[in-house]
Amino acid sequence: MTMSRHLTVVLLCTAMLLLNGCASTGPTRFYLLSPIGGDHAGGCPDGRTLSLGVGPIEVPRYLDRPQIMTRISPNEIALAEFDLWAEPLKEGIPRILARNLQAQACARVEADAWKRPNRVDYMLVAVINRLDGVLGESAVLDVKWIVTDERSKETVLSKTSTYTETVATRDYRSLAASYSSLVAAFSRDVAESLASLSSGMGGPEE
């Protein structure tokens, strides 16, 4: 009888530990980058519509994971346990960039056009050097980007740009929104550069 009671106590303690463990596990939340609104298609003042290919966009390996990453110090990062990206950033960034450029640029935009060469006038390729943030403080995007003329295969533009965005509150929803704003700022610069390249000449200028 004593052994039976002892076994019952052990089982109850084990069940309580399991329940406490389940109670401490929060719900998993998933996030996506979001595009800006609007569409420039058909709105070119002179009736011309260039074609722009997007990709490849290279993302550093430390960002190639589902967990959302935040910066603790210049040399330390933290991975969220229950806040995850719904798609890899290496897929989400090019997708949203193409959506934004469709709205911002006077161009027909094709995602993954680098897989089908010679079908666009210009090609945008980029290397993300940094994309991270501190909850409740700021987020940073540092990107090296190049635009090439697909007809001449010449590089017509090469830049490294850094963007900073405030993270309104100490939560991952605000951080994801800030990342979306950073990508929007980047796409706006690309659209403005494309307009400068094509203005007046009907083609690219260096």
Coordinates of C-alpha atoms in Angstrom, one line a residue:
M1 CA 0.0 0.0 0.0
T2 CA 2.8 2.3 0.9
M3 CA 4.5 1.5 -2.4
S4 CA 1.2 2.3 -4.3
R5 CA 0.9 5.6 -2.5
H6 CA 4.5 6.4 -3.3
L7 CA 3.9 5.6 -7.0
T8 CA 0.8 7.8 -7.1
V9 CA 2.8 10.7 -5.6
V10 CA 5.5 10.3 -8.2
L11 CA 3.0 10.2 -11.0
L12 CA 1.2 13.3 -9.7
C13 CA 4.5 15.2 -9.4
T14 CA 5.5 14.2 -12.9
A15 CA 2.1 15.3 -14.3
M16 CA 2.4 18.7 -12.5
L17 CA 5.9 19.2 -14.0
L18 CA 4.6 18.4 -17.4
L19 CA 1.6 20.8 -17.0
N20 CA 3.9 23.6 -15.7
G21 CA 6.1 23.0 -18.7
C22 CA 3.2 23.3 -21.1
A23 CA 1.9 26.4 -19.3
S24 CA 5.3 28.2 -19.7
T25 CA 5.3 27.6 -23.5
G26 CA 3.7 30.6 -25.2
P27 CA 1.8 30.6 -28.5
T28 CA 4.0 30.7 -31.6
R29 CA 3.5 33.9 -33.7
F30 CA 4.4 34.2 -37.4
Y31 CA 5.3 37.4 -39.3
L32 CA 5.6 38.6 -42.9
L33 CA 7.1 41.6 -44.5
S34 CA 4.4 43.9 -46.1
P35 CA 4.6 45.8 -49.3
I36 CA 3.6 49.4 -49.9
G37 CA 0.3 50.2 -51.6
G38 CA -0.4 51.5 -55.1
D39 CA 0.7 50.6 -58.6
H40 CA 2.6 52.7 -61.1
A41 CA 1.8 50.5 -64.0
G42 CA 0.4 52.6 -66.9
G43 CA 1.3 55.8 -65.1
C44 CA 4.5 56.7 -67.0
P45 CA 4.4 60.3 -68.1
D46 CA 5.8 59.7 -71.5
G47 CA 4.2 56.3 -72.1
R48 CA 7.4 54.3 -71.8
T49 CA 7.6 51.4 -69.6
L50 CA 11.0 49.8 -69.0
S51 CA 11.4 46.3 -67.7
L52 CA 13.4 45.6 -64.5
G53 CA 14.4 42.2 -63.1
V54 CA 14.8 41.7 -59.4
G55 CA 17.3 39.2 -58.0
P56 CA 19.2 37.5 -56.9
I57 CA 19.1 39.1 -53.4
E58 CA 21.7 37.6 -51.2
V59 CA 20.9 37.3 -47.4
P60 CA 23.6 36.6 -44.8
R61 CA 23.6 33.2 -43.3
Y62 CA 22.8 34.4 -39.8
L63 CA 19.4 35.6 -41.1
D64 CA 18.7 32.4 -43.0
R65 CA 16.6 30.9 -40.1
P66 CA 12.9 31.0 -39.1
Q67 CA 13.5 32.7 -35.7
I68 CA 13.4 36.5 -35.7
M69 CA 16.8 37.8 -34.6
T70 CA 17.5 40.9 -32.5
R71 CA 20.7 42.6 -31.6
I72 CA 21.9 42.7 -28.0
S73 CA 25.3 44.3 -28.6
P74 CA 27.6 44.9 -31.5
N75 CA 28.8 41.3 -31.2
E76 CA 25.8 39.5 -29.7
I77 CA 22.4 38.5 -31.1
A78 CA 19.4 36.8 -29.7
L79 CA 16.9 34.5 -31.4
A80 CA 13.2 34.7 -30.5
E81 CA 11.7 31.5 -29.2
F82 CA 8.0 32.0 -30.2
D83 CA 8.2 34.7 -32.9
L84 CA 9.1 33.4 -36.3
W85 CA 9.1 34.4 -39.9
A86 CA 6.4 32.8 -42.0
E87 CA 8.7 32.6 -44.9
P88 CA 12.5 32.8 -45.3
L89 CA 13.8 36.3 -45.6
K90 CA 15.8 35.3 -48.7
E91 CA 12.4 34.7 -50.3
G92 CA 10.4 37.5 -48.6
I93 CA 12.8 40.3 -49.3
P94 CA 12.9 39.8 -53.1
R95 CA 9.1 39.3 -53.2
I96 CA 8.3 42.5 -51.3
L97 CA 11.0 44.4 -53.2
A98 CA 9.5 43.5 -56.5
R99 CA 6.0 44.4 -55.2
N100 CA 7.2 47.8 -54.0
L101 CA 9.0 48.5 -57.3
Q102 CA 5.9 47.7 -59.2
A103 CA 4.2 50.5 -57.3
Q104 CA 7.2 53.0 -57.2
A105 CA 9.0 52.6 -60.5
C106 CA 7.9 53.4 -64.0
A107 CA 8.8 49.9 -65.0
R108 CA 7.5 46.4 -65.6
V109 CA 9.0 44.4 -62.7
E110 CA 9.8 40.7 -62.9
A111 CA 10.8 38.7 -59.8
D112 CA 13.5 36.0 -60.4
A113 CA 14.2 37.4 -63.8
W114 CA 17.9 36.4 -63.4
K115 CA 16.8 32.9 -64.0
R116 CA 15.6 33.9 -67.5
P117 CA 18.3 36.2 -68.9
N118 CA 17.8 38.7 -71.8
R119 CA 14.1 39.3 -71.0
V120 CA 14.5 42.6 -69.2
D121 CA 16.1 46.0 -69.8
Y122 CA 17.8 46.3 -66.4
M123 CA 18.7 43.8 -63.6
L124 CA 18.9 44.6 -59.9
V125 CA 21.1 42.4 -57.8
A126 CA 21.8 43.0 -54.1
V127 CA 23.7 41.7 -51.1
I128 CA 22.2 42.4 -47.7
N129 CA 25.1 43.1 -45.4
R130 CA 23.0 43.7 -42.3
L131 CA 19.4 43.6 -41.3
D132 CA 18.6 43.6 -37.6
G133 CA 17.2 45.8 -34.8
V134 CA 16.7 46.4 -31.1
L135 CA 13.1 46.1 -29.8
G136 CA 11.8 49.5 -28.9
E137 CA 14.8 51.3 -30.4
S138 CA 15.8 51.0 -34.1
A139 CA 16.3 48.7 -37.0
V140 CA 19.1 48.9 -39.7
L141 CA 19.3 47.7 -43.3
D142 CA 22.7 47.9 -45.0
V143 CA 22.7 46.7 -48.6
K144 CA 25.1 46.7 -51.5
W145 CA 23.2 46.9 -54.8
I146 CA 24.0 46.9 -58.5
V147 CA 21.9 47.7 -61.6
T148 CA 23.1 46.3 -64.9
D149 CA 22.0 47.1 -68.4
E150 CA 21.0 43.6 -69.7
R151 CA 21.5 44.7 -73.3
S152 CA 25.1 45.8 -73.0
K153 CA 25.8 43.7 -69.8
E154 CA 27.4 46.8 -68.3
T155 CA 27.0 47.9 -64.7
V156 CA 25.3 51.3 -64.8
L157 CA 24.9 51.8 -61.1
S158 CA 26.7 50.4 -58.0
K159 CA 25.9 51.6 -54.5
T160 CA 26.0 50.7 -50.8
S161 CA 23.1 52.2 -48.9
T162 CA 22.2 52.2 -45.2
Y163 CA 18.7 52.8 -43.8
T164 CA 17.5 53.3 -40.2
E165 CA 14.0 53.0 -39.0
T166 CA 12.5 53.5 -35.5
V167 CA 11.0 50.4 -33.8
A168 CA 8.0 51.9 -32.1
T169 CA 7.4 49.4 -29.4
R170 CA 9.3 46.5 -27.7
D171 CA 7.6 43.7 -29.7
Y172 CA 8.3 41.7 -32.8
R173 CA 5.2 43.1 -34.6
S174 CA 6.8 46.5 -34.6
L175 CA 10.2 45.1 -35.6
A176 CA 8.6 43.4 -38.6
A177 CA 6.9 46.6 -39.6
S178 CA 10.2 48.5 -39.3
Y179 CA 11.8 45.9 -41.6
S180 CA 9.0 46.5 -44.1
S181 CA 9.7 50.2 -44.0
L182 CA 13.4 49.6 -44.5
V183 CA 12.7 47.5 -47.6
A184 CA 10.3 50.3 -48.8
A185 CA 13.1 52.9 -48.4
F186 CA 15.5 50.7 -50.4
S187 CA 13.0 50.1 -53.2
R188 CA 12.3 53.9 -53.4
D189 CA 16.0 54.6 -54.0
V190 CA 16.1 51.9 -56.7
A191 CA 13.0 53.4 -58.4
E192 CA 14.5 56.9 -58.3
S193 CA 17.8 55.7 -59.7
L194 CA 16.1 53.8 -62.4
A195 CA 14.1 57.0 -63.4
S196 CA 17.4 59.0 -63.5
L197 CA 19.1 56.4 -65.7
S198 CA 16.3 56.3 -68.2
S199 CA 15.3 60.0 -68.3
G200 CA 16.0 62.0 -71.4
M201 CA 17.9 59.2 -73.3
G202 CA 15.3 56.5 -73.6
G203 CA 17.9 54.1 -72.2
P204 CA 20.5 53.8 -69.5
E205 CA 23.2 56.4 -68.7
E206 CA 26.2 56.0 -66.4

